[in-house]
CSV table of C-alpha atoms and ligand atoms in Angstrom, one decimal:
chain,number,residue,atom,x,y,z
A,997,MET,CA,0.0,0.0,0.0
A,998,LEU,CA,1.2,3.5,-0.8
A,999,THR,CA,0.9,5.7,2.3
A,1000,ASN,CA,3.8,8.2,2.0
A,1001,GLU,CA,2.5,11.5,0.5
A,1002,TYR,CA,5.6,12.0,-1.8
A,1003,VAL,CA,5.4,8.5,-3.1
A,1004,LYS,CA,1.6,8.7,-3.7
A,1005,ARG,CA,2.1,12.0,-5.6
A,1006,VAL,CA,4.8,10.5,-7.9
A,1007,TYR,CA,2.7,7.3,-8.5
A,1008,ALA,CA,-0.4,9.4,-9.4
A,1009,GLN,CA,1.7,11.3,-12.0
A,1010,VAL,CA,2.8,8.0,-13.5
A,1011,GLU,CA,-0.7,6.7,-13.6
A,1012,ARG,CA,-1.9,9.9,-15.3
A,1013,ARG,CA,0.8,9.8,-17.9
A,1014,ASP,CA,1.3,6.1,-18.5
A,1015,GLY,CA,-2.0,4.6,-17.5
A,1016,ASP,CA,-2.0,2.6,-20.8
A,1017,GLN,CA,1.2,0.8,-19.8
A,1018,PRO,CA,0.0,-1.9,-17.3
A,1019,GLU,CA,3.4,-3.7,-16.9
A,1020,PHE,CA,5.2,-0.4,-16.3
A,1021,LEU,CA,2.7,0.7,-13.7
A,1022,GLN,CA,3.0,-2.7,-12.0
A,1023,ALA,CA,6.8,-2.4,-11.8
A,1024,VAL,CA,6.7,1.2,-10.6
A,1025,GLN,CA,4.1,0.5,-7.9
A,1026,GLU,CA,6.1,-2.4,-6.5
A,1027,VAL,CA,9.3,-0.4,-6.3
A,1028,LEU,CA,7.7,2.8,-4.9
A,1029,GLU,CA,6.0,0.8,-2.2
A,1030,SER,CA,9.4,-0.6,-1.1
A,1031,LEU,CA,11.0,2.8,-1.2
A,1032,GLN,CA,8.6,4.5,1.3
A,1033,PRO,CA,10.8,3.9,4.3
A,1034,VAL,CA,13.9,5.0,2.3
A,1035,VAL,CA,12.5,8.4,1.3
A,1036,GLU,CA,11.1,8.9,4.8
A,1037,LYS,CA,14.7,8.5,6.1
A,1038,HIS,CA,16.2,10.7,3.3
A,1039,PRO,CA,14.2,13.8,2.8
A,1040,GLU,CA,17.0,15.2,0.6
A,1041,TYR,CA,15.7,12.9,-2.2
A,1042,GLU,CA,12.3,14.7,-2.4
A,1043,LYS,CA,14.0,18.2,-2.5
A,1044,VAL,CA,15.6,17.4,-5.8
A,1045,GLY,CA,12.8,15.3,-7.2
A,1046,VAL,CA,14.7,12.0,-7.3
A,1047,LEU,CA,11.6,9.8,-7.6
A,1048,GLU,CA,9.9,12.0,-10.2
A,1049,ARG,CA,13.0,11.8,-12.3
A,1050,LEU,CA,13.6,8.1,-11.7
A,1051,VAL,CA,10.2,7.1,-13.2
A,1052,GLU,CA,10.7,9.1,-16.3
A,1053,PRO,CA,13.1,7.7,-18.9
A,1054,GLU,CA,15.9,10.0,-20.0
A,1055,ARG,CA,15.1,9.1,-23.6
A,1056,VAL,CA,12.7,6.8,-25.5
A,1057,VAL,CA,13.6,6.0,-29.1
A,1058,LYS,CA,10.9,4.3,-31.3
A,1059,PHE,CA,11.6,3.5,-34.9
A,1060,ARG,CA,10.4,1.7,-38.0
A,1061,VAL,CA,12.2,-1.5,-39.0
A,1062,ALA,CA,11.4,-2.4,-42.6
A,1063,TRP,CA,12.9,-5.6,-44.1
A,1064,THR,CA,12.2,-8.1,-46.9
A,1065,ASP,CA,11.1,-11.7,-46.1
A,1066,ASP,CA,12.2,-14.8,-48.1
A,1067,GLU,CA,9.1,-14.4,-50.4
A,1068,GLY,CA,10.2,-10.9,-51.3
A,1069,LYS,CA,7.4,-9.3,-49.3
A,1070,VAL,CA,8.1,-6.2,-47.3
A,1071,GLN,CA,7.6,-6.5,-43.5
A,1072,VAL,CA,7.4,-3.6,-41.1
A,1073,ASN,CA,8.1,-4.0,-37.4
A,1074,ARG,CA,8.6,-1.5,-34.6
A,1075,GLY,CA,11.9,-1.1,-32.8
A,1076,TYR,CA,12.4,0.5,-29.3
A,1077,ARG,CA,15.3,1.6,-27.1
A,1078,VAL,CA,14.5,3.1,-23.7
A,1079,GLN,CA,17.4,4.8,-22.2
A,1080,PHE,CA,16.1,5.1,-18.7
A,1081,ASN,CA,18.8,6.2,-16.3
A,1082,SER,CA,22.5,6.9,-16.7
A,1083,ALA,CA,23.4,8.2,-13.2
A,1084,ILE,CA,25.9,5.4,-12.4
A,1085,GLY,CA,27.1,4.3,-15.9
A,1086,PRO,CA,26.2,4.0,-19.6
A,1087,TYR,CA,22.7,2.6,-20.3
A,1088,LYS,CA,22.8,-1.2,-20.2
A,1089,GLY,CA,20.1,-3.8,-20.8
A,1090,GLY,CA,18.9,-6.4,-23.2
A,1091,LEU,CA,17.0,-6.4,-26.5
A,1092,ARG,CA,13.8,-8.6,-26.7
A,1093,PHE,CA,12.3,-9.8,-29.9
A,1094,HIS,CA,8.7,-11.0,-29.2
A,1095,PRO,CA,5.2,-10.1,-30.6
A,1096,SER,CA,4.2,-9.0,-27.2
A,1097,VAL,CA,6.8,-6.2,-27.1
A,1098,ASN,CA,5.4,-2.6,-26.9
A,1099,GLU,CA,6.6,0.6,-25.3
A,1100,GLY,CA,5.1,-0.3,-21.9
A,1101,VAL,CA,6.8,-3.7,-21.7
A,1102,ILE,CA,10.2,-2.2,-22.7
A,1103,LYS,CA,9.7,0.6,-20.1
A,1104,PHE,CA,9.0,-1.9,-17.3
A,1105,LEU,CA,12.1,-3.9,-18.2
A,1106,GLY,CA,14.2,-0.7,-18.4
A,1107,PHE,CA,13.0,0.6,-15.1
A,1108,GLU,CA,13.7,-2.7,-13.3
A,1109,GLN,CA,17.1,-2.7,-15.0
A,1110,ILE,CA,18.2,0.6,-13.2
A,1111,LEU,CA,18.0,-1.0,-9.8
A,1112,LYS,CA,19.2,-4.4,-10.9
A,1113,ASN,CA,22.4,-3.0,-12.5
A,1114,SER,CA,23.0,-0.9,-9.4
A,1115,LEU,CA,22.8,-4.1,-7.2
A,1116,THR,CA,25.6,-5.8,-9.2
A,1117,THR,CA,27.9,-3.1,-7.8
A,1118,LEU,CA,29.2,-2.5,-11.4
A,1119,PRO,CA,29.0,0.9,-13.1
A,1120,MET,CA,26.0,0.4,-15.4
A,1121,GLY,CA,22.9,2.6,-16.0
A,1122,GLY,CA,19.5,1.2,-17.0
A,1123,GLY,CA,18.1,0.6,-20.4
A,1124,LYS,CA,16.2,-1.9,-22.5
A,1125,GLY,CA,15.0,-2.3,-26.1
A,1126,GLY,CA,13.6,-4.7,-28.6
A,1127,SER,CA,11.0,-5.2,-31.3
A,1128,ASP,CA,7.6,-6.8,-31.9
A,1129,PHE,CA,9.4,-9.0,-34.5
A,1130,ASP,CA,8.6,-12.7,-34.0
A,1131,PRO,CA,11.5,-14.9,-35.1
A,1132,LYS,CA,9.5,-18.2,-34.7
A,1133,GLY,CA,9.3,-19.9,-38.1
A,1134,ARG,CA,11.7,-17.4,-39.7
A,1135,SER,CA,14.7,-18.6,-41.7
A,1136,ASP,CA,18.3,-17.6,-40.6
A,1137,ALA,CA,18.5,-15.3,-43.6
A,1138,GLU,CA,15.3,-13.5,-42.5
A,1139,VAL,CA,16.5,-13.1,-39.0
A,1140,MET,CA,19.8,-11.7,-40.4
A,1141,ARG,CA,18.0,-9.2,-42.6
A,1142,PHE,CA,15.8,-8.1,-39.7
A,1143,CYS,CA,18.8,-7.7,-37.3
A,1144,GLN,CA,20.6,-5.6,-40.0
A,1145,ALA,CA,17.6,-3.4,-40.5
A,1146,PHE,CA,17.1,-3.0,-36.7
A,1147,MET,CA,20.8,-2.1,-36.1
A,1148,THR,CA,20.8,0.3,-39.1
A,1149,GLU,CA,18.6,2.6,-37.0
A,1150,LEU,CA,19.7,1.6,-33.5
A,1151,CYS,CA,23.4,2.2,-34.2
A,1152,ARG,CA,23.0,6.0,-34.1
A,1153,HIS,CA,21.8,5.8,-30.5
A,1154,ILE,CA,24.2,3.4,-28.9
A,1155,GLY,CA,28.0,3.1,-28.3
A,1156,GLN,CA,30.5,1.6,-25.9
A,1157,PHE,CA,30.4,4.7,-23.7
A,1158,THR,CA,26.8,5.5,-24.2
A,1159,ASP,CA,24.5,2.5,-24.3
A,1160,VAL,CA,25.5,-1.2,-24.5
A,1161,PRO,CA,22.6,-3.6,-25.4
A,1162,ALA,CA,22.7,-7.4,-24.8
A,1163,GLY,CA,20.3,-10.3,-25.4
A,1164,ASP,CA,16.9,-11.2,-23.8
A,1165,ILE,CA,14.0,-13.3,-25.0
A,1166,ASN,CA,14.7,-14.5,-28.6
A,1167,VAL,CA,17.9,-12.6,-28.8
A,1168,GLY,CA,20.8,-15.0,-28.3
A,1169,ALA,CA,24.2,-15.6,-29.8
A,1170,ARG,CA,22.9,-15.7,-33.4
A,1171,GLU,CA,21.1,-12.4,-33.2
A,1172,ILE,CA,23.9,-10.6,-31.2
A,1173,GLY,CA,26.3,-11.8,-34.0
A,1174,TYR,CA,24.2,-10.2,-36.8
A,1175,LEU,CA,23.6,-7.0,-34.8
A,1176,PHE,CA,27.3,-6.7,-33.9
A,1177,GLY,CA,28.3,-7.2,-37.6
A,1178,GLN,CA,26.0,-4.5,-38.8
A,1179,TYR,CA,27.1,-2.0,-36.1
A,1180,LYS,CA,30.8,-2.6,-37.1
A,1181,ARG,CA,30.0,-2.2,-40.8
A,1182,ILE,CA,28.1,1.0,-40.4
A,1183,ARG,CA,30.3,2.7,-37.8
A,1184,ASP,CA,33.6,1.2,-39.0
A,1185,GLU,CA,34.4,0.7,-35.4
A,1186,TYR,CA,35.4,-2.5,-33.5
A,1187,SER,CA,34.2,-1.9,-29.9
A,1188,GLY,CA,32.4,-3.6,-27.1
A,1189,VAL,CA,29.0,-2.0,-28.1
A,1190,LEU,CA,27.1,-5.2,-27.4
A,1191,THR,CA,27.5,-8.0,-24.8
A,1192,GLY,CA,26.7,-11.6,-25.2
A,1193,LYS,CA,29.0,-11.7,-28.2
A,1194,GLY,CA,30.6,-14.9,-29.6
A,1195,LEU,CA,33.9,-15.9,-27.9
A,1196,GLU,CA,35.7,-15.3,-31.2
A,1197,PHE,CA,34.8,-11.6,-31.3
A,1198,GLY,CA,35.0,-10.3,-27.7
A,1199,GLY,CA,32.4,-12.3,-25.8
A,1200,SER,CA,33.0,-13.4,-22.3
A,1201,LEU,CA,33.3,-17.0,-21.1
A,1202,ALA,CA,30.3,-17.9,-18.8
A,1203,ARG,CA,28.1,-15.1,-20.2
A,1204,THR,CA,25.8,-17.8,-21.7
A,1205,GLU,CA,25.4,-19.5,-18.4
A,1206,ALA,CA,25.4,-16.4,-16.2
A,1207,THR,CA,21.7,-15.7,-15.6
A,1208,GLY,CA,20.8,-19.3,-14.8
A,1209,TYR,CA,23.9,-20.0,-12.8
A,1210,GLY,CA,23.6,-16.7,-11.0
A,1211,LEU,CA,20.0,-17.4,-10.1
A,1212,CYS,CA,21.1,-20.6,-8.4
A,1213,TYR,CA,24.0,-19.0,-6.6
A,1214,TYR,CA,21.6,-16.3,-5.3
A,1215,THR,CA,19.0,-18.9,-4.3
A,1216,ALA,CA,21.6,-21.1,-2.6
A,1217,GLU,CA,23.0,-18.2,-0.6
A,1218,ALA,CA,19.6,-16.9,0.4
A,1219,MET,CA,18.6,-20.4,1.6
A,1220,ARG,CA,21.9,-20.8,3.5
A,1221,VAL,CA,21.6,-17.4,5.3
A,1222,LEU,CA,17.9,-17.4,6.0
A,1223,ARG,CA,17.1,-21.0,6.4
A,1224,GLY,CA,20.4,-22.9,7.0
A,1225,ASP,CA,19.4,-25.0,4.0
A,1226,SER,CA,20.6,-25.9,0.5
A,1227,PHE,CA,19.6,-27.3,-2.9
A,1228,GLU,CA,20.7,-30.8,-1.9
A,1229,GLY,CA,17.9,-33.3,-2.3
A,1230,LYS,CA,15.3,-30.7,-3.2
A,1231,THR,CA,12.7,-31.0,-6.0
A,1232,VAL,CA,12.7,-28.0,-8.3
A,1233,VAL,CA,10.1,-26.8,-10.8
A,1234,ILE,CA,11.5,-24.6,-13.5
A,1235,SER,CA,9.5,-22.9,-16.3
A,1236,GLY,CA,10.8,-22.0,-19.7
A,1237,SER,CA,13.4,-23.8,-21.8
A,1238,GLY,CA,15.4,-20.9,-23.1
A,1239,ASN,CA,18.8,-19.5,-22.0
A,1240,VAL,CA,17.9,-18.8,-18.4
A,1241,ALA,CA,15.9,-22.0,-17.8
A,1242,ILE,CA,18.5,-24.3,-19.3
A,1243,PHE,CA,21.5,-23.0,-17.2
A,1244,ALA,CA,19.4,-22.7,-14.1
A,1245,THR,CA,18.5,-26.4,-14.5
A,1246,GLU,CA,22.2,-27.2,-15.1
A,1247,LYS,CA,23.4,-25.5,-11.9
A,1248,ALA,CA,20.5,-26.7,-9.7
A,1249,GLN,CA,21.3,-30.3,-10.8
A,1250,ALA,CA,25.0,-29.7,-10.0
A,1251,LEU,CA,24.0,-28.4,-6.6
A,1252,GLY,CA,22.2,-31.7,-5.8
A,1253,ALA,CA,18.6,-30.9,-6.7
A,1254,LYS,CA,16.2,-32.8,-8.9
A,1255,VAL,CA,14.6,-30.5,-11.6
A,1256,VAL,CA,11.3,-32.1,-12.7
A,1257,THR,CA,9.9,-29.7,-15.4
A,1258,ALA,CA,10.7,-27.7,-18.5
A,1259,SER,CA,8.2,-25.6,-20.5
A,1260,ASP,CA,7.6,-23.3,-23.5
A,1261,SER,CA,4.7,-21.2,-24.5
A,1262,ASN,CA,2.7,-24.2,-25.7
A,1263,GLY,CA,3.0,-26.5,-22.6
A,1264,TYR,CA,5.2,-28.2,-20.1
A,1265,VAL,CA,6.9,-31.6,-19.5
A,1266,TYR,CA,7.0,-33.3,-16.2
A,1267,ASP,CA,9.8,-35.9,-15.7
A,1268,PRO,CA,9.6,-37.6,-12.3
A,1269,ASN,CA,13.0,-39.0,-12.8
A,1270,GLY,CA,14.6,-35.6,-13.3
A,1271,ILE,CA,15.0,-33.6,-16.5
A,1272,GLN,CA,17.6,-34.9,-18.9
A,1273,LEU,CA,19.2,-31.6,-19.8
A,1274,ASP,CA,21.1,-32.9,-22.8
A,1275,VAL,CA,17.7,-33.7,-24.4
A,1276,VAL,CA,16.4,-30.2,-23.7
A,1277,LYS,CA,19.6,-28.7,-25.1
A,1278,ASP,CA,19.3,-30.8,-28.2
A,1279,ILE,CA,15.7,-29.7,-28.8
A,1280,LYS,CA,16.1,-26.0,-28.0
A,1281,LEU,CA,19.7,-25.2,-28.8
A,1282,GLY,CA,20.1,-27.9,-31.4
A,1283,HIS,CA,17.2,-27.3,-33.7
A,1284,ARG,CA,14.9,-24.7,-32.1
A,1285,GLY,CA,12.2,-27.4,-31.5
A,1286,ARG,CA,9.2,-27.5,-29.2
A,1287,ILE,CA,9.4,-28.9,-25.6
A,1288,LYS,CA,6.7,-31.5,-26.4
A,1289,GLU,CA,9.4,-33.5,-28.2
A,1290,TYR,CA,11.0,-34.2,-24.8
A,1291,ALA,CA,8.1,-36.5,-23.8
A,1292,GLU,CA,8.3,-38.3,-27.2
A,1293,ARG,CA,11.9,-39.0,-26.6
A,1294,VAL,CA,12.2,-39.7,-22.8
A,1295,PRO,CA,10.3,-42.7,-21.4
A,1296,GLY,CA,8.3,-41.9,-18.3
A,1297,ALA,CA,8.0,-38.1,-19.1
A,1298,GLU,CA,4.6,-36.5,-19.6
A,1299,TYR,CA,3.6,-33.6,-21.8
A,1300,HIS,CA,0.8,-31.2,-20.8
A,1301,GLU,CA,-0.7,-28.5,-23.0
A,1302,GLY,CA,-0.7,-25.0,-21.5
A,1303,CYS,CA,2.3,-23.6,-19.7
A,1304,ALA,CA,0.6,-22.4,-16.5
A,1305,GLY,CA,0.0,-26.0,-15.4
A,1306,VAL,CA,3.7,-26.3,-14.5
A,1307,TRP,CA,2.9,-24.5,-11.2
A,1308,THR,CA,0.7,-27.4,-10.1
A,1309,VAL,CA,3.6,-29.8,-10.0
A,1310,PRO,CA,4.7,-30.5,-6.4
A,1311,CYS,CA,8.1,-29.0,-5.5
A,1312,ASP,CA,10.3,-27.5,-2.7
A,1313,ILE,CA,11.7,-24.7,-4.9
A,1314,ALA,CA,10.2,-22.9,-7.9
A,1315,LEU,CA,12.3,-20.9,-10.3
A,1316,PRO,CA,10.2,-19.1,-12.9
A,1317,CYS,CA,12.4,-18.5,-16.0
A,1318,ALA,CA,10.0,-17.8,-18.9
A,1319,THR,CA,8.3,-14.4,-18.9
A,1320,GLN,CA,6.4,-11.6,-17.0
A,1321,ASN,CA,3.3,-12.4,-14.9
A,1322,GLU,CA,3.5,-16.2,-15.5
A,1323,ILE,CA,2.6,-16.9,-11.9
A,1324,ASP,CA,-0.8,-15.5,-10.9
A,1325,GLU,CA,-2.6,-15.8,-7.5
A,1326,ALA,CA,-4.1,-19.2,-8.3
A,1327,SER,CA,-0.7,-20.6,-9.4
A,1328,ALA,CA,1.0,-19.2,-6.3
A,1329,GLU,CA,-1.6,-20.8,-4.2
A,1330,ALA,CA,-1.1,-24.1,-6.0
A,1331,LEU,CA,2.6,-23.9,-5.3
A,1332,VAL,CA,2.1,-23.3,-1.6
A,1333,LYS,CA,-0.5,-26.1,-1.3
A,1334,ASN,CA,1.9,-28.6,-2.9
A,1335,GLY,CA,4.7,-27.8,-0.5
A,1336,CYS,CA,6.8,-25.1,-2.2
A,1337,THR,CA,8.7,-22.9,0.2
A,1338,VAL,CA,11.1,-21.0,-2.0
A,1339,VAL,CA,10.4,-18.9,-5.1
A,1340,CYS,CA,13.3,-17.1,-6.8
A,1341,GLU,CA,12.8,-15.3,-10.1
A,1342,GLY,CA,14.9,-16.0,-13.2
A,1343,ALA,CA,12.5,-14.2,-15.5
A,1344,ASN,CA,11.7,-10.5,-15.1
A,1345,MET,CA,8.6,-9.8,-13.0
A,1346,PRO,CA,7.2,-13.3,-13.4
A,1347,SER,CA,5.0,-13.0,-10.3
A,1348,THR,CA,1.8,-10.8,-10.3
A,1349,PRO,CA,1.4,-8.6,-7.2
A,1350,GLU,CA,-1.3,-11.0,-6.0
A,1351,ALA,CA,1.1,-13.9,-6.3
A,1352,ILE,CA,3.7,-12.0,-4.3
A,1353,ALA,CA,1.1,-11.4,-1.6
A,1354,VAL,CA,0.5,-15.2,-1.4
A,1355,TYR,CA,4.3,-15.8,-0.9
A,1356,GLN,CA,4.4,-13.2,1.8
A,1357,LYS,CA,1.3,-14.4,3.6
A,1358,ASN,CA,2.7,-17.9,3.7
A,1359,GLY,CA,6.3,-17.0,4.7
A,1360,LEU,CA,8.0,-18.2,1.5
A,1361,LEU,CA,11.6,-17.3,0.8
A,1362,TYR,CA,11.0,-14.9,-2.1
A,1363,GLY,CA,13.9,-13.7,-4.2
A,1364,PRO,CA,12.8,-10.9,-6.6
A,1365,ALA,CA,13.9,-10.8,-10.2
A,1366,LYS,CA,16.0,-7.7,-10.1
A,1367,ALA,CA,18.3,-9.4,-7.5
A,1368,ALA,CA,18.0,-13.1,-8.4
A,1369,ASN,CA,18.5,-12.7,-12.1
A,1370,ALA,CA,21.2,-10.0,-12.0
A,1371,GLY,CA,23.9,-12.5,-12.9
A,1372,GLY,CA,23.3,-12.0,-16.6
A,1373,VAL,CA,23.9,-8.3,-16.6
A,1374,ALA,CA,26.7,-8.7,-14.1
A,1375,VAL,CA,28.7,-10.9,-16.5
A,1376,SER,CA,27.8,-8.5,-19.3
A,1377,GLY,CA,29.5,-5.8,-17.1
A,1378,LEU,CA,32.5,-8.2,-16.8
A,1379,GLU,CA,32.5,-8.6,-20.6
A,1380,MET,CA,32.7,-4.8,-21.0
A,1381,SER,CA,35.6,-4.7,-18.6
A,1382,GLN,CA,37.4,-7.5,-20.6
A,1383,ASN,CA,36.7,-5.6,-23.8
A,1384,SER,CA,38.2,-2.4,-22.4
A,1385,TYR,CA,41.3,-4.3,-21.1
A,1386,ARG,CA,41.4,-6.2,-24.5
A,1387,LEU,CA,41.9,-9.5,-22.7
A,1388,SER,CA,39.8,-12.5,-21.7
A,1389,TRP,CA,39.4,-14.1,-18.3
A,1390,THR,CA,39.0,-17.9,-17.9
A,1391,PHE,CA,35.6,-19.5,-17.3
A,1392,GLU,CA,36.6,-20.2,-13.6
A,1393,GLU,CA,37.6,-16.5,-13.0
A,1394,VAL,CA,34.3,-15.2,-14.4
A,1395,ASP,CA,32.2,-17.8,-12.7
A,1396,ALA,CA,33.9,-17.0,-9.3
A,1397,LYS,CA,33.3,-13.3,-9.8
A,1398,LEU,CA,29.6,-14.1,-10.7
A,1399,LYS,CA,29.2,-16.2,-7.5
A,1400,SER,CA,30.7,-13.5,-5.4
A,1401,ILE,CA,28.5,-10.8,-6.9
A,1402,MET,CA,25.3,-12.9,-6.3
A,1403,GLU,CA,26.3,-13.5,-2.7
A,1404,THR,CA,27.0,-9.8,-2.2
A,1405,ILE,CA,23.5,-9.0,-3.6
A,1406,VAL,CA,21.9,-11.2,-1.0
A,1407,ALA,CA,24.0,-9.6,1.8
A,1408,ASP,CA,23.4,-6.1,0.5
A,1409,SER,CA,19.6,-6.7,0.2
A,1410,LEU,CA,19.4,-8.2,3.7
A,1411,ALA,CA,21.4,-5.3,5.2
A,1412,ALA,CA,19.2,-2.7,3.5
A,1413,ALA,CA,16.0,-4.6,4.6
A,1414,LYS,CA,17.3,-4.4,8.2
A,1415,GLU,CA,18.3,-0.8,7.9
A,1416,TYR,CA,14.8,0.2,6.8
A,1417,GLY,CA,13.0,-1.9,9.4
A,1418,HIS,CA,11.9,-4.9,7.3
A,1419,GLU,CA,14.4,-7.6,8.4
A,1420,GLY,CA,14.6,-10.6,6.1
A,1421,ASP,CA,12.5,-9.0,3.3
A,1422,LEU,CA,14.6,-9.6,0.1
A,1423,MET,CA,12.3,-7.7,-2.1
A,1424,LEU,CA,12.3,-4.4,-0.1
A,1425,GLY,CA,16.0,-4.9,0.5
A,1426,ALA,CA,16.8,-5.3,-3.2
A,1427,ASN,CA,14.8,-2.2,-4.1
A,1428,ALA,CA,16.2,-0.1,-1.3
A,1429,ALA,CA,19.9,-1.2,-1.8
A,1430,GLY,CA,19.7,-0.7,-5.6
A,1431,PHE,CA,17.9,2.7,-5.3
A,1432,VAL,CA,20.2,4.4,-2.7
A,1433,LYS,CA,23.3,4.2,-4.9
A,1434,VAL,CA,21.4,5.6,-8.0
A,1435,ALA,CA,19.6,8.3,-5.9
A,1436,ASN,CA,22.9,9.5,-4.3
A,1437,ALA,CA,24.5,9.7,-7.8
A,1438,MET,CA,21.4,11.7,-9.0
A,1439,VAL,CA,21.6,14.1,-6.1
A,1440,ALA,CA,25.4,14.6,-6.7
A,1441,GLN,CA,25.0,15.3,-10.4
A,1442,GLY,CA,22.3,18.0,-10.0
A,1443,VAL,CA,18.9,18.3,-11.6
A,1444,LEU,CA,19.2,16.7,-15.0
B,786,NDP,P1,14.7,-17.3,-24.3
B,786,NDP,O1,14.2,-16.6,-25.5
B,786,NDP,O2,16.0,-18.0,-24.4
B,786,NDP,O3,13.7,-18.3,-23.7
B,786,NDP,C1,12.4,-17.8,-23.3
B,786,NDP,C2,11.6,-19.0,-22.8
B,786,NDP,O4,10.4,-18.5,-22.2
B,786,NDP,C3,11.2,-19.9,-23.9
B,786,NDP,O5,11.1,-21.2,-23.4
B,786,NDP,C4,9.8,-19.4,-24.3
B,786,NDP,O6,9.0,-20.3,-24.9
B,786,NDP,C5,9.3,-19.0,-23.0
B,786,NDP,N1,8.3,-17.9,-23.1
B,786,NDP,C6,8.6,-16.7,-23.7
B,786,NDP,N2,7.5,-15.9,-23.8
B,786,NDP,C7,6.5,-16.6,-23.2
B,786,NDP,C8,5.2,-16.4,-22.9
B,786,NDP,N3,4.6,-15.3,-23.3
B,786,NDP,N4,4.5,-17.4,-22.3
B,786,NDP,C9,5.1,-18.6,-22.0
B,786,NDP,N5,6.4,-18.9,-22.2
B,786,NDP,C10,7.1,-17.9,-22.8
B,786,NDP,O7,14.8,-16.1,-23.3
B,786,NDP,P2,15.7,-16.0,-21.9
B,786,NDP,O8,15.8,-17.3,-21.3
B,786,NDP,O9,16.9,-15.2,-22.2
B,786,NDP,O10,14.7,-15.1,-21.0
B,786,NDP,C11,13.7,-15.6,-20.1
B,786,NDP,C12,13.4,-14.6,-19.0
B,786,NDP,O11,14.6,-14.3,-18.3
B,786,NDP,C13,12.8,-13.3,-19.6
B,786,NDP,O12,11.9,-12.8,-18.6
B,786,NDP,C14,14.1,-12.4,-19.6
B,786,NDP,O13,13.7,-11.0,-19.5
B,786,NDP,C15,14.7,-12.9,-18.3
B,786,NDP,N6,16.2,-12.5,-18.3
B,786,NDP,C16,17.1,-13.0,-19.2
B,786,NDP,C17,18.4,-12.7,-19.1
B,786,NDP,C18,19.4,-13.2,-20.0
B,786,NDP,O14,20.6,-13.0,-19.8
B,786,NDP,N7,19.0,-13.9,-21.1
B,786,NDP,C19,18.9,-11.8,-18.0
B,786,NDP,C20,17.9,-11.5,-17.0
B,786,NDP,C21,16.6,-11.8,-17.2
B,786,NDP,P3,8.7,-20.1,-26.5
B,786,NDP,O15,10.0,-20.6,-27.2
B,786,NDP,O16,7.5,-21.0,-26.8
B,786,NDP,O17,8.4,-18.7,-26.8
């Protein structure tokens, strides 16, 4: 509930201006609610309008992306880049290609990114971008032409010291390669303008694994500190079967857990013997197939149509790794009823506010996305450092830094939660810890 007058005024302004952007309003409301004890303790933030400025992007770029498909037909998509906040570093955040992308979705992701990047302790501002382009069923050549058209416009707004995009849903190694190639061709400049690059041209070892591994490092540390517990012997439900889900499954298994599900936007598979990750990798990374194929190949596994059913599978730990608002109130209640006591978010904003209320009411250990999935952008930050140094660290070096960053995020979140009177609250703690650093930088730099 919003009770603080300053916070209420700022939220009312956002509602008036962006009332047609439900995901953005949802993200802003959650953050503002957490920040009430912080602005009460720091009246200096209101004096220079920190919150009013925080909720308004520094710049929103929206552009036409025209390209020709394999039949010679002209297709027109919309491209976006939201440069939200550069108080602590160049804008940094992924690109998402999905038919559901619109300005409100990119704004919610960019807004979350500000505090997430701050939590990593690395110098990165917040941004996000993407397009309503749907790569499903498109040939490699079509994806390449789309990426080239997209970058032809985007390249005038980004740069290694200005704005450094990365991947997100449907933007992986293939797309980053095409985007990087086009940037280099147009600008005649070989720089670390994108992260998630191939290892041959400036990418970092462990970037591919970073979000999923980081999610498990975060979850393991939070369970250790708050519960004296671990992944060992636990049953884990994971949604999605993309980059984050695959590497979360890999690390959870390595830490001794049994992962029993994988899903995509059509449905989910339940494997009581534990997911065979090599089969999922072959389906998704090998030939971009559908998860249904898993049940056709693995004896004893079941396929169910409809992705929301995954939350009815009994588990100890749930790691949502697909998309926003994938867990609603009913799904959260099903999780609790079936014994789940830990929810840590790999996807961005996968839980609705009603679902979060269910976690809180039932005392679940809840790790919010901006903290739990910060490992991806953290290693992107490390990729930027390696590009600047013009050297590459080993997998072990990057992985050790990632683990240490995730453990620091848990510690910083818990310290902030305690400082602002909500001991043990990882959500309030993440929002407060991420915010204070950005807010202090904004105060120091004057009204911009
Ligand atoms: P991928 O494109 O690799 O995988 C996305 C997965 O989620 C696929 O299994 C996809 O199924 C499923 N999915 C996507 N949209 C929907 C939907 N509307 N309903 C149901 N399922 C859906 O993306 P990532 O793994 O990179 O991203 C997953 C989540 O993690 C996103 O929320 C992203 O923002 C977040 N994230 C990613 C980071 C990264 O480093 N990649 C960093 C931090 C957060 P299908 O193939 O059927 O579409």
